[in-house]
Amino acid sequence: MTFEEYLISKKIDITAFRQHEAERFNEWERLFAQLHPESFTAQKKFLINDTRRKYRIKLD
């Protein structure tokens, strides 16, 4: 699973997240490459939820 696929599975808009919080996006992308997706989720659970609220994928 790629980081982009992971963000989509968490319903996070990749473009908006990358544009508005580039530093955090890059940090998470590097960390995701080193961890299993479940471990990444466990480490970032509350931050993922906050990020999803800010950058939710909009379904028209």
mmCIF file with all atom_site columns, N, CA, C and O in Angstrom:
data_model
loop_
_atom_site.group_PDB
_atom_site.id
_atom_site.type_symbol
_atom_site.label_atom_id
_atom_site.label_alt_id
_atom_site.label_comp_id
_atom_site.label_asym_id
_atom_site.label_entity_id
_atom_site.label_seq_id
_atom_site.pdbx_PDB_ins_code
_atom_site.Cartn_x
_atom_site.Cartn_y
_atom_site.Cartn_z
_atom_site.occupancy
_atom_site.B_iso_or_equiv
_atom_site.pdbx_formal_charge
_atom_site.auth_seq_id
_atom_site.auth_comp_id
_atom_site.auth_asym_id
_atom_site.auth_atom_id
_atom_site.pdbx_PDB_model_num
ATOM 1   N N  . MET A 1 1  ? 0.846   -1.172 0.000  1.00 0.00 ? 1  MET A N  1
ATOM 2   C CA . MET A 1 1  ? 0.000   0.000  0.000  1.00 0.00 ? 1  MET A CA 1
ATOM 3   C C  . MET A 1 1  ? 0.895   1.240  0.000  1.00 0.00 ? 1  MET A C  1
ATOM 4   O O  . MET A 1 1  ? 1.825   1.342  0.783  1.00 0.00 ? 1  MET A O  1
ATOM 5   N N  . THR A 1 2  ? 0.577   2.177  -0.867 1.00 0.00 ? 2  THR A N  1
ATOM 6   C CA . THR A 1 2  ? 1.334   3.432  -0.897 1.00 0.00 ? 2  THR A CA 1
ATOM 7   C C  . THR A 1 2  ? 0.743   4.409  0.110  1.00 0.00 ? 2  THR A C  1
ATOM 8   O O  . THR A 1 2  ? -0.372  4.211  0.596  1.00 0.00 ? 2  THR A O  1
ATOM 9   N N  . PHE A 1 3  ? 1.477   5.457  0.384  1.00 0.00 ? 3  PHE A N  1
ATOM 10  C CA . PHE A 1 3  ? 0.991   6.476  1.311  1.00 0.00 ? 3  PHE A CA 1
ATOM 11  C C  . PHE A 1 3  ? -0.268  7.138  0.761  1.00 0.00 ? 3  PHE A C  1
ATOM 12  O O  . PHE A 1 3  ? -1.209  7.403  1.509  1.00 0.00 ? 3  PHE A O  1
ATOM 13  N N  . GLU A 1 4  ? -0.292  7.374  -0.547 1.00 0.00 ? 4  GLU A N  1
ATOM 14  C CA . GLU A 1 4  ? -1.473  7.987  -1.163 1.00 0.00 ? 4  GLU A CA 1
ATOM 15  C C  . GLU A 1 4  ? -2.691  7.079  -1.018 1.00 0.00 ? 4  GLU A C  1
ATOM 16  O O  . GLU A 1 4  ? -3.791  7.548  -0.701 1.00 0.00 ? 4  GLU A O  1
ATOM 17  N N  . GLU A 1 5  ? -2.514  5.780  -1.245 1.00 0.00 ? 5  GLU A N  1
ATOM 18  C CA . GLU A 1 5  ? -3.613  4.828  -1.069 1.00 0.00 ? 5  GLU A CA 1
ATOM 19  C C  . GLU A 1 5  ? -4.092  4.808  0.379  1.00 0.00 ? 5  GLU A C  1
ATOM 20  O O  . GLU A 1 5  ? -5.290  4.706  0.650  1.00 0.00 ? 5  GLU A O  1
ATOM 21  N N  . TYR A 1 6  ? -3.143  4.903  1.284  1.00 0.00 ? 6  TYR A N  1
ATOM 22  C CA . TYR A 1 6  ? -3.478  4.923  2.708  1.00 0.00 ? 6  TYR A CA 1
ATOM 23  C C  . TYR A 1 6  ? -4.344  6.140  3.038  1.00 0.00 ? 6  TYR A C  1
ATOM 24  O O  . TYR A 1 6  ? -5.366  6.021  3.708  1.00 0.00 ? 6  TYR A O  1
ATOM 25  N N  . LEU A 1 7  ? -3.933  7.310  2.553  1.00 0.00 ? 7  LEU A N  1
ATOM 26  C CA . LEU A 1 7  ? -4.705  8.527  2.831  1.00 0.00 ? 7  LEU A CA 1
ATOM 27  C C  . LEU A 1 7  ? -6.111  8.430  2.245  1.00 0.00 ? 7  LEU A C  1
ATOM 28  O O  . LEU A 1 7  ? -7.074  8.833  2.892  1.00 0.00 ? 7  LEU A O  1
ATOM 29  N N  . ILE A 1 8  ? -6.234  7.889  1.056  1.00 0.00 ? 8  ILE A N  1
ATOM 30  C CA . ILE A 1 8  ? -7.552  7.706  0.452  1.00 0.00 ? 8  ILE A CA 1
ATOM 31  C C  . ILE A 1 8  ? -8.389  6.767  1.314  1.00 0.00 ? 8  ILE A C  1
ATOM 32  O O  . ILE A 1 8  ? -9.570  7.023  1.552  1.00 0.00 ? 8  ILE A O  1
ATOM 33  N N  . SER A 1 9  ? -7.781  5.698  1.812  1.00 0.00 ? 9  SER A N  1
ATOM 34  C CA . SER A 1 9  ? -8.525  4.752  2.654  1.00 0.00 ? 9  SER A CA 1
ATOM 35  C C  . SER A 1 9  ? -8.990  5.411  3.949  1.00 0.00 ? 9  SER A C  1
ATOM 36  O O  . SER A 1 9  ? -9.995  4.999  4.532  1.00 0.00 ? 9  SER A O  1
ATOM 37  N N  . LYS A 1 10 ? -8.288  6.439  4.383  1.00 0.00 ? 10 LYS A N  1
ATOM 38  C CA . LYS A 1 10 ? -8.664  7.178  5.585  1.00 0.00 ? 10 LYS A CA 1
ATOM 39  C C  . LYS A 1 10 ? -9.531  8.394  5.254  1.00 0.00 ? 10 LYS A C  1
ATOM 40  O O  . LYS A 1 10 ? -9.829  9.206  6.125  1.00 0.00 ? 10 LYS A O  1
ATOM 41  N N  . LYS A 1 11 ? -9.909  8.514  3.977  1.00 0.00 ? 11 LYS A N  1
ATOM 42  C CA . LYS A 1 11 ? -10.781 9.591  3.494  1.00 0.00 ? 11 LYS A CA 1
ATOM 43  C C  . LYS A 1 11 ? -10.161 10.982 3.683  1.00 0.00 ? 11 LYS A C  1
ATOM 44  O O  . LYS A 1 11 ? -10.831 11.946 4.038  1.00 0.00 ? 11 LYS A O  1
ATOM 45  N N  . ILE A 1 12 ? -8.843  11.060 3.451  1.00 0.00 ? 12 ILE A N  1
ATOM 46  C CA . ILE A 1 12 ? -8.117  12.325 3.549  1.00 0.00 ? 12 ILE A CA 1
ATOM 47  C C  . ILE A 1 12 ? -7.775  12.797 2.139  1.00 0.00 ? 12 ILE A C  1
ATOM 48  O O  . ILE A 1 12 ? -7.221  12.038 1.343  1.00 0.00 ? 12 ILE A O  1
ATOM 49  N N  . ASP A 1 13 ? -8.102  14.050 1.842  1.00 0.00 ? 13 ASP A N  1
ATOM 50  C CA . ASP A 1 13 ? -7.814  14.650 0.540  1.00 0.00 ? 13 ASP A CA 1
ATOM 51  C C  . ASP A 1 13 ? -6.303  14.905 0.446  1.00 0.00 ? 13 ASP A C  1
ATOM 52  O O  . ASP A 1 13 ? -5.772  15.789 1.130  1.00 0.00 ? 13 ASP A O  1
ATOM 53  N N  . ILE A 1 14 ? -5.648  14.152 -0.406 1.00 0.00 ? 14 ILE A N  1
ATOM 54  C CA . ILE A 1 14 ? -4.186  14.212 -0.529 1.00 0.00 ? 14 ILE A CA 1
ATOM 55  C C  . ILE A 1 14 ? -3.726  15.601 -0.957 1.00 0.00 ? 14 ILE A C  1
ATOM 56  O O  . ILE A 1 14 ? -2.802  16.173 -0.369 1.00 0.00 ? 14 ILE A O  1
ATOM 57  N N  . THR A 1 15 ? -4.350  16.141 -1.967 1.00 0.00 ? 15 THR A N  1
ATOM 58  C CA . THR A 1 15 ? -3.935  17.432 -2.524 1.00 0.00 ? 15 THR A CA 1
ATOM 59  C C  . THR A 1 15 ? -4.051  18.548 -1.495 1.00 0.00 ? 15 THR A C  1
ATOM 60  O O  . THR A 1 15 ? -3.120  19.337 -1.315 1.00 0.00 ? 15 THR A O  1
ATOM 61  N N  . ALA A 1 16 ? -5.175  18.605 -0.809 1.00 0.00 ? 16 ALA A N  1
ATOM 62  C CA . ALA A 1 16 ? -5.374  19.663 0.192  1.00 0.00 ? 16 ALA A CA 1
ATOM 63  C C  . ALA A 1 16 ? -4.399  19.502 1.353  1.00 0.00 ? 16 ALA A C  1
ATOM 64  O O  . ALA A 1 16 ? -3.812  20.481 1.820  1.00 0.00 ? 16 ALA A O  1
ATOM 65  N N  . PHE A 1 17 ? -4.204  18.276 1.813  1.00 0.00 ? 17 PHE A N  1
ATOM 66  C CA . PHE A 1 17 ? -3.282  18.021 2.915  1.00 0.00 ? 17 PHE A CA 1
ATOM 67  C C  . PHE A 1 17 ? -1.869  18.435 2.520  1.00 0.00 ? 17 PHE A C  1
ATOM 68  O O  . PHE A 1 17 ? -1.184  19.150 3.257  1.00 0.00 ? 17 PHE A O  1
ATOM 69  N N  . ARG A 1 18 ? -1.424  18.009 1.338  1.00 0.00 ? 18 ARG A N  1
ATOM 70  C CA . ARG A 1 18 ? -0.070  18.341 0.869  1.00 0.00 ? 18 ARG A CA 1
ATOM 71  C C  . ARG A 1 18 ? 0.088   19.847 0.706  1.00 0.00 ? 18 ARG A C  1
ATOM 72  O O  . ARG A 1 18 ? 1.130   20.407 1.059  1.00 0.00 ? 18 ARG A O  1
ATOM 73  N N  . GLN A 1 19 ? -0.927  20.521 0.191  1.00 0.00 ? 19 GLN A N  1
ATOM 74  C CA . GLN A 1 19 ? -0.845  21.957 -0.063 1.00 0.00 ? 19 GLN A CA 1
ATOM 75  C C  . GLN A 1 19 ? -0.814  22.776 1.230  1.00 0.00 ? 19 GLN A C  1
ATOM 76  O O  . GLN A 1 19 ? -0.037  23.719 1.351  1.00 0.00 ? 19 GLN A O  1
ATOM 77  N N  . HIS A 1 20 ? -1.642  22.414 2.206  1.00 0.00 ? 20 HIS A N  1
ATOM 78  C CA . HIS A 1 20 ? -1.781  23.226 3.412  1.00 0.00 ? 20 HIS A CA 1
ATOM 79  C C  . HIS A 1 20 ? -0.816  22.843 4.535  1.00 0.00 ? 20 HIS A C  1
ATOM 80  O O  . HIS A 1 20 ? -0.528  23.682 5.392  1.00 0.00 ? 20 HIS A O  1
ATOM 81  N N  . GLU A 1 21 ? -0.356  21.607 4.539  1.00 0.00 ? 21 GLU A N  1
ATOM 82  C CA . GLU A 1 21 ? 0.561   21.166 5.596  1.00 0.00 ? 21 GLU A CA 1
ATOM 83  C C  . GLU A 1 21 ? 1.676   20.324 4.994  1.00 0.00 ? 21 GLU A C  1
ATOM 84  O O  . GLU A 1 21 ? 1.872   19.161 5.346  1.00 0.00 ? 21 GLU A O  1
ATOM 85  N N  . ALA A 1 22 ? 2.431   20.932 4.107  1.00 0.00 ? 22 ALA A N  1
ATOM 86  C CA . ALA A 1 22 ? 3.469   20.216 3.362  1.00 0.00 ? 22 ALA A CA 1
ATOM 87  C C  . ALA A 1 22 ? 4.500   19.554 4.280  1.00 0.00 ? 22 ALA A C  1
ATOM 88  O O  . ALA A 1 22 ? 4.911   18.420 4.038  1.00 0.00 ? 22 ALA A O  1
ATOM 89  N N  . GLU A 1 23 ? 4.887   20.239 5.326  1.00 0.00 ? 23 GLU A N  1
ATOM 90  C CA . GLU A 1 23 ? 5.899   19.696 6.227  1.00 0.00 ? 23 GLU A CA 1
ATOM 91  C C  . GLU A 1 23 ? 5.388   18.421 6.914  1.00 0.00 ? 23 GLU A C  1
ATOM 92  O O  . GLU A 1 23 ? 6.087   17.412 6.967  1.00 0.00 ? 23 GLU A O  1
ATOM 93  N N  . ARG A 1 24 ? 4.170   18.461 7.437  1.00 0.00 ? 24 ARG A N  1
ATOM 94  C CA . ARG A 1 24 ? 3.589   17.288 8.089  1.00 0.00 ? 24 ARG A CA 1
ATOM 95  C C  . ARG A 1 24 ? 3.367   16.158 7.067  1.00 0.00 ? 24 ARG A C  1
ATOM 96  O O  . ARG A 1 24 ? 3.642   15.002 7.348  1.00 0.00 ? 24 ARG A O  1
ATOM 97  N N  . PHE A 1 25 ? 2.890   16.519 5.885  1.00 0.00 ? 25 PHE A N  1
ATOM 98  C CA . PHE A 1 25 ? 2.675   15.525 4.839  1.00 0.00 ? 25 PHE A CA 1
ATOM 99  C C  . PHE A 1 25 ? 3.973   14.781 4.540  1.00 0.00 ? 25 PHE A C  1
ATOM 100 O O  . PHE A 1 25 ? 4.000   13.551 4.506  1.00 0.00 ? 25 PHE A O  1
ATOM 101 N N  . ASN A 1 26 ? 5.052   15.513 4.332  1.00 0.00 ? 26 ASN A N  1
ATOM 102 C CA . ASN A 1 26 ? 6.344   14.899 4.012  1.00 0.00 ? 26 ASN A CA 1
ATOM 103 C C  . ASN A 1 26 ? 6.860   14.052 5.168  1.00 0.00 ? 26 ASN A C  1
ATOM 104 O O  . ASN A 1 26 ? 7.422   12.971 4.949  1.00 0.00 ? 26 ASN A O  1
ATOM 105 N N  . GLU A 1 27 ? 6.692   14.522 6.394  1.00 0.00 ? 27 GLU A N  1
ATOM 106 C CA . GLU A 1 27 ? 7.109   13.763 7.578  1.00 0.00 ? 27 GLU A CA 1
ATOM 107 C C  . GLU A 1 27 ? 6.344   12.433 7.652  1.00 0.00 ? 27 GLU A C  1
ATOM 108 O O  . GLU A 1 27 ? 6.940   11.383 7.866  1.00 0.00 ? 27 GLU A O  1
ATOM 109 N N  . TRP A 1 28 ? 5.040   12.500 7.486  1.00 0.00 ? 28 TRP A N  1
ATOM 110 C CA . TRP A 1 28 ? 4.211   11.292 7.537  1.00 0.00 ? 28 TRP A CA 1
ATOM 111 C C  . TRP A 1 28 ? 4.563   10.334 6.409  1.00 0.00 ? 28 TRP A C  1
ATOM 112 O O  . TRP A 1 28 ? 4.601   9.128  6.597  1.00 0.00 ? 28 TRP A O  1
ATOM 113 N N  . GLU A 1 29 ? 4.823   10.878 5.217  1.00 0.00 ? 29 GLU A N  1
ATOM 114 C CA . GLU A 1 29 ? 5.162   10.030 4.070  1.00 0.00 ? 29 GLU A CA 1
ATOM 115 C C  . GLU A 1 29 ? 6.453   9.258  4.331  1.00 0.00 ? 29 GLU A C  1
ATOM 116 O O  . GLU A 1 29 ? 6.543   8.061  4.055  1.00 0.00 ? 29 GLU A O  1
ATOM 117 N N  . ARG A 1 30 ? 7.460   9.928  4.892  1.00 0.00 ? 30 ARG A N  1
ATOM 118 C CA . ARG A 1 30 ? 8.731   9.267  5.229  1.00 0.00 ? 30 ARG A CA 1
ATOM 119 C C  . ARG A 1 30 ? 8.509   8.187  6.294  1.00 0.00 ? 30 ARG A C  1
ATOM 120 O O  . ARG A 1 30 ? 9.018   7.077  6.182  1.00 0.00 ? 30 ARG A O  1
ATOM 121 N N  . LEU A 1 31 ? 7.746   8.514  7.324  1.00 0.00 ? 31 LEU A N  1
ATOM 122 C CA . LEU A 1 31 ? 7.485   7.564  8.397  1.00 0.00 ? 31 LEU A CA 1
ATOM 123 C C  . LEU A 1 31 ? 6.673   6.369  7.895  1.00 0.00 ? 31 LEU A C  1
ATOM 124 O O  . LEU A 1 31 ? 6.960   5.225  8.247  1.00 0.00 ? 31 LEU A O  1
ATOM 125 N N  . PHE A 1 32 ? 5.685   6.633  7.055  1.00 0.00 ? 32 PHE A N  1
ATOM 126 C CA . PHE A 1 32 ? 4.840   5.563  6.516  1.00 0.00 ? 32 PHE A CA 1
ATOM 127 C C  . PHE A 1 32 ? 5.675   4.551  5.747  1.00 0.00 ? 32 PHE A C  1
ATOM 128 O O  . PHE A 1 32 ? 5.426   3.348  5.812  1.00 0.00 ? 32 PHE A O  1
ATOM 129 N N  . ALA A 1 33 ? 6.702   5.026  5.046  1.00 0.00 ? 33 ALA A N  1
ATOM 130 C CA . ALA A 1 33 ? 7.576   4.143  4.270  1.00 0.00 ? 33 ALA A CA 1
ATOM 131 C C  . ALA A 1 33 ? 8.363   3.190  5.174  1.00 0.00 ? 33 ALA A C  1
ATOM 132 O O  . ALA A 1 33 ? 8.793   2.125  4.727  1.00 0.00 ? 33 ALA A O  1
ATOM 133 N N  . GLN A 1 34 ? 8.512   3.545  6.428  1.00 0.00 ? 34 GLN A N  1
ATOM 134 C CA . GLN A 1 34 ? 9.304   2.740  7.358  1.00 0.00 ? 34 GLN A CA 1
ATOM 135 C C  . GLN A 1 34 ? 8.466   1.809  8.218  1.00 0.00 ? 34 GLN A C  1
ATOM 136 O O  . GLN A 1 34 ? 9.009   0.929  8.882  1.00 0.00 ? 34 GLN A O  1
ATOM 137 N N  . LEU A 1 35 ? 7.140   2.017  8.260  1.00 0.00 ? 35 LEU A N  1
ATOM 138 C CA . LEU A 1 35 ? 6.273   1.273  9.163  1.00 0.00 ? 35 LEU A CA 1
ATOM 139 C C  . LEU A 1 35 ? 5.200   0.497  8.411  1.00 0.00 ? 35 LEU A C  1
ATOM 140 O O  . LEU A 1 35 ? 4.850   0.840  7.284  1.00 0.00 ? 35 LEU A O  1
ATOM 141 N N  . HIS A 1 36 ? 4.655   -0.489 9.076  1.00 0.00 ? 36 HIS A N  1
ATOM 142 C CA . HIS A 1 36 ? 3.460   -1.167 8.583  1.00 0.00 ? 36 HIS A CA 1
ATOM 143 C C  . HIS A 1 36 ? 2.299   -0.196 8.745  1.00 0.00 ? 36 HIS A C  1
ATOM 144 O O  . HIS A 1 36 ? 2.265   0.585  9.708  1.00 0.00 ? 36 HIS A O  1
ATOM 145 N N  . PRO A 1 37 ? 1.320   -0.202 7.820  1.00 0.00 ? 37 PRO A N  1
ATOM 146 C CA . PRO A 1 37 ? 0.204   0.741  7.939  1.00 0.00 ? 37 PRO A CA 1
ATOM 147 C C  . PRO A 1 37 ? -0.507  0.705  9.294  1.00 0.00 ? 37 PRO A C  1
ATOM 148 O O  . PRO A 1 37 ? -0.902  1.757  9.810  1.00 0.00 ? 37 PRO A O  1
ATOM 149 N N  . GLU A 1 38 ? -0.649  -0.464 9.887  1.00 0.00 ? 38 GLU A N  1
ATOM 150 C CA . GLU A 1 38 ? -1.310  -0.545 11.200 1.00 0.00 ? 38 GLU A CA 1
ATOM 151 C C  . GLU A 1 38 ? -0.476  0.121  12.290 1.00 0.00 ? 38 GLU A C  1
ATOM 152 O O  . GLU A 1 38 ? -1.027  0.757  13.193 1.00 0.00 ? 38 GLU A O  1
ATOM 153 N N  . SER A 1 39 ? 0.831   -0.011 12.208 1.00 0.00 ? 39 SER A N  1
ATOM 154 C CA . SER A 1 39 ? 1.712   0.649  13.177 1.00 0.00 ? 39 SER A CA 1
ATOM 155 C C  . SER A 1 39 ? 1.660   2.156  13.001 1.00 0.00 ? 39 SER A C  1
ATOM 156 O O  . SER A 1 39 ? 1.640   2.906  13.985 1.00 0.00 ? 39 SER A O  1
ATOM 157 N N  . PHE A 1 40 ? 1.639   2.591  11.754 1.00 0.00 ? 40 PHE A N  1
ATOM 158 C CA . PHE A 1 40 ? 1.528   4.021  11.483 1.00 0.00 ? 40 PHE A CA 1
ATOM 159 C C  . PHE A 1 40 ? 0.227   4.568  12.065 1.00 0.00 ? 40 PHE A C  1
ATOM 160 O O  . PHE A 1 40 ? 0.218   5.597  12.731 1.00 0.00 ? 40 PHE A O  1
ATOM 161 N N  . THR A 1 41 ? -0.873  3.855  11.841 1.00 0.00 ? 41 THR A N  1
ATOM 162 C CA . THR A 1 41 ? -2.176  4.273  12.361 1.00 0.00 ? 41 THR A CA 1
ATOM 163 C C  . THR A 1 41 ? -2.149  4.342  13.884 1.00 0.00 ? 41 THR A C  1
ATOM 164 O O  . THR A 1 41 ? -2.661  5.298  14.475 1.00 0.00 ? 41 THR A O  1
ATOM 165 N N  . ALA A 1 42 ? -1.551  3.346  14.525 1.00 0.00 ? 42 ALA A N  1
ATOM 166 C CA . ALA A 1 42 ? -1.484  3.340  15.986 1.00 0.00 ? 42 ALA A CA 1
ATOM 167 C C  . ALA A 1 42 ? -0.707  4.544  16.507 1.00 0.00 ? 42 ALA A C  1
ATOM 168 O O  . ALA A 1 42 ? -1.095  5.156  17.511 1.00 0.00 ? 42 ALA A O  1
ATOM 169 N N  . GLN A 1 43 ? 0.374   4.915  15.819 1.00 0.00 ? 43 GLN A N  1
ATOM 170 C CA . GLN A 1 43 ? 1.189   6.045  16.268 1.00 0.00 ? 43 GLN A CA 1
ATOM 171 C C  . GLN A 1 43 ? 0.520   7.394  16.033 1.00 0.00 ? 43 GLN A C  1
ATOM 172 O O  . GLN A 1 43 ? 0.714   8.337  16.795 1.00 0.00 ? 43 GLN A O  1
ATOM 173 N N  . LYS A 1 44 ? -0.253  7.503  14.957 1.00 0.00 ? 44 LYS A N  1
ATOM 174 C CA . LYS A 1 44 ? -0.800  8.796  14.544 1.00 0.00 ? 44 LYS A CA 1
ATOM 175 C C  . LYS A 1 44 ? -2.322  8.874  14.657 1.00 0.00 ? 44 LYS A C  1
ATOM 176 O O  . LYS A 1 44 ? -2.939  9.777  14.102 1.00 0.00 ? 44 LYS A O  1
ATOM 177 N N  . LYS A 1 45 ? -2.937  7.961  15.405 1.00 0.00 ? 45 LYS A N  1
ATOM 178 C CA . LYS A 1 45 ? -4.391  7.826  15.427 1.00 0.00 ? 45 LYS A CA 1
ATOM 179 C C  . LYS A 1 45 ? -5.142  9.150  15.617 1.00 0.00 ? 45 LYS A C  1
ATOM 180 O O  . LYS A 1 45 ? -6.009  9.500  14.825 1.00 0.00 ? 45 LYS A O  1
ATOM 181 N N  . PHE A 1 46 ? -4.817  9.879  16.646 1.00 0.00 ? 46 PHE A N  1
ATOM 182 C CA . PHE A 1 46 ? -5.542  11.115 16.931 1.00 0.00 ? 46 PHE A CA 1
ATOM 183 C C  . PHE A 1 46 ? -5.215  12.203 15.904 1.00 0.00 ? 46 PHE A C  1
ATOM 184 O O  . PHE A 1 46 ? -6.086  12.983 15.523 1.00 0.00 ? 46 PHE A O  1
ATOM 185 N N  . LEU A 1 47 ? -3.982  12.235 15.440 1.00 0.00 ? 47 LEU A N  1
ATOM 186 C CA . LEU A 1 47 ? -3.616  13.208 14.419 1.00 0.00 ? 47 LEU A CA 1
ATOM 187 C C  . LEU A 1 47 ? -4.286  12.891 13.089 1.00 0.00 ? 47 LEU A C  1
ATOM 188 O O  . LEU A 1 47 ? -4.686  13.801 12.359 1.00 0.00 ? 47 LEU A O  1
ATOM 189 N N  . ILE A 1 48 ? -4.429  11.604 12.781 1.00 0.00 ? 48 ILE A N  1
ATOM 190 C CA . ILE A 1 48 ? -5.125  11.208 11.559 1.00 0.00 ? 48 ILE A CA 1
ATOM 191 C C  . ILE A 1 48 ? -6.571  11.674 11.618 1.00 0.00 ? 48 ILE A C  1
ATOM 192 O O  . ILE A 1 48 ? -7.104  12.210 10.637 1.00 0.00 ? 48 ILE A O  1
ATOM 193 N N  . ASN A 1 49 ? -7.220  11.492 12.747 1.00 0.00 ? 49 ASN A N  1
ATOM 194 C CA . ASN A 1 49 ? -8.612  11.924 12.889 1.00 0.00 ? 49 ASN A CA 1
ATOM 195 C C  . ASN A 1 49 ? -8.743  13.432 12.711 1.00 0.00 ? 49 ASN A C  1
ATOM 196 O O  . ASN A 1 49 ? -9.649  13.907 12.023 1.00 0.00 ? 49 ASN A O  1
ATOM 197 N N  . ASP A 1 50 ? -7.846  14.196 13.309 1.00 0.00 ? 50 ASP A N  1
ATOM 198 C CA . ASP A 1 50 ? -7.878  15.659 13.144 1.00 0.00 ? 50 ASP A CA 1
ATOM 199 C C  . ASP A 1 50 ? -7.635  16.053 11.689 1.00 0.00 ? 50 ASP A C  1
ATOM 200 O O  . ASP A 1 50 ? -8.303  16.945 11.160 1.00 0.00 ? 50 ASP A O  1
ATOM 201 N N  . THR A 1 51 ? -6.688  15.376 11.054 1.00 0.00 ? 51 THR A N  1
ATOM 202 C CA . THR A 1 51 ? -6.367  15.662 9.656  1.00 0.00 ? 51 THR A CA 1
ATOM 203 C C  . THR A 1 51 ? -7.548  15.324 8.757  1.00 0.00 ? 51 THR A C  1
ATOM 204 O O  . THR A 1 51 ? -7.872  16.073 7.835  1.00 0.00 ? 51 THR A O  1
ATOM 205 N N  . ARG A 1 52 ? -8.205  14.220 9.028  1.00 0.00 ? 52 ARG A N  1
ATOM 206 C CA . ARG A 1 52 ? -9.379  13.829 8.238  1.00 0.00 ? 52 ARG A CA 1
ATOM 207 C C  . ARG A 1 52 ? -10.488 14.887 8.363  1.00 0.00 ? 52 ARG A C  1
ATOM 208 O O  . ARG A 1 52 ? -11.156 15.210 7.399  1.00 0.00 ? 52 ARG A O  1
ATOM 209 N N  . ARG A 1 53 ? -10.671 15.433 9.549  1.00 0.00 ? 53 ARG A N  1
ATOM 210 C CA . ARG A 1 53 ? -11.690 16.470 9.731  1.00 0.00 ? 53 ARG A CA 1
ATOM 211 C C  . ARG A 1 53 ? -11.366 17.731 8.912  1.00 0.00 ? 53 ARG A C  1
ATOM 212 O O  . ARG A 1 53 ? -12.255 18.373 8.373  1.00 0.00 ? 53 ARG A O  1
ATOM 213 N N  . LYS A 1 54 ? -10.085 18.065 8.828  1.00 0.00 ? 54 LYS A N  1
ATOM 214 C CA . LYS A 1 54 ? -9.673  19.257 8.078  1.00 0.00 ? 54 LYS A CA 1
ATOM 215 C C  . LYS A 1 54 ? -9.720  19.036 6.570  1.00 0.00 ? 54 LYS A C  1
ATOM 216 O O  . LYS A 1 54 ? -10.065 19.949 5.824  1.00 0.00 ? 54 LYS A O  1
ATOM 217 N N  . TYR A 1 55 ? -9.311  17.847 6.121  1.00 0.00 ? 55 TYR A N  1
ATOM 218 C CA . TYR A 1 55 ? -9.103  17.594 4.692  1.00 0.00 ? 55 TYR A CA 1
ATOM 219 C C  . TYR A 1 55 ? -9.906  16.394 4.200  1.00 0.00 ? 55 TYR A C  1
ATOM 220 O O  . TYR A 1 55 ? -9.413  15.566 3.462  1.00 0.00 ? 55 TYR A O  1
ATOM 221 N N  . ARG A 1 56 ? -11.162 16.312 4.597  1.00 0.00 ? 56 ARG A N  1
ATOM 222 C CA . ARG A 1 56 ? -12.024 15.191 4.198  1.00 0.00 ? 56 ARG A CA 1
ATOM 223 C C  . ARG A 1 56 ? -12.228 15.208 2.683  1.00 0.00 ? 56 ARG A C  1
ATOM 224 O O  . ARG A 1 56 ? -12.446 16.259 2.088  1.00 0.00 ? 56 ARG A O  1
ATOM 225 N N  . ILE A 1 57 ? -12.156 14.020 2.078  1.00 0.00 ? 57 ILE A N  1
ATOM 226 C CA . ILE A 1 57 ? -12.453 13.886 0.656  1.00 0.00 ? 57 ILE A CA 1
ATOM 227 C C  . ILE A 1 57 ? -13.922 14.257 0.463  1.00 0.00 ? 57 ILE A C  1
ATOM 228 O O  . ILE A 1 57 ? -14.799 13.723 1.146  1.00 0.00 ? 57 ILE A O  1
ATOM 229 N N  . LYS A 1 58 ? -14.156 15.148 -0.468 1.00 0.00 ? 58 LYS A N  1
ATOM 230 C CA . LYS A 1 58 ? -15.520 15.590 -0.750 1.00 0.00 ? 58 LYS A CA 1
ATOM 231 C C  . LYS A 1 58 ? -16.121 14.721 -1.838 1.00 0.00 ? 58 LYS A C  1
ATOM 232 O O  . LYS A 1 58 ? -15.607 14.673 -2.944 1.00 0.00 ? 58 LYS A O  1
ATOM 233 N N  . LEU A 1 59 ? -17.187 14.039 -1.499 1.00 0.00 ? 59 LEU A N  1
ATOM 234 C CA . LEU A 1 59 ? -17.885 13.213 -2.474 1.00 0.00 ? 59 LEU A CA 1
ATOM 235 C C  . LEU A 1 59 ? -19.079 14.002 -2.993 1.00 0.00 ? 59 LEU A C  1
ATOM 236 O O  . LEU A 1 59 ? -19.972 14.356 -2.247 1.00 0.00 ? 59 LEU A O  1
ATOM 237 N N  . ASP A 1 60 ? -19.065 14.293 -4.279 1.00 0.00 ? 60 ASP A N  1
ATOM 238 C CA . ASP A 1 60 ? -20.147 15.095 -4.862 1.00 0.00 ? 60 ASP A CA 1
ATOM 239 C C  . ASP A 1 60 ? -21.369 14.302 -5.143 1.00 0.00 ? 60 ASP A C  1
ATOM 240 O O  . ASP A 1 60 ? -21.510 13.221 -5.362 1.00 0.00 ? 60 ASP A O  1
#
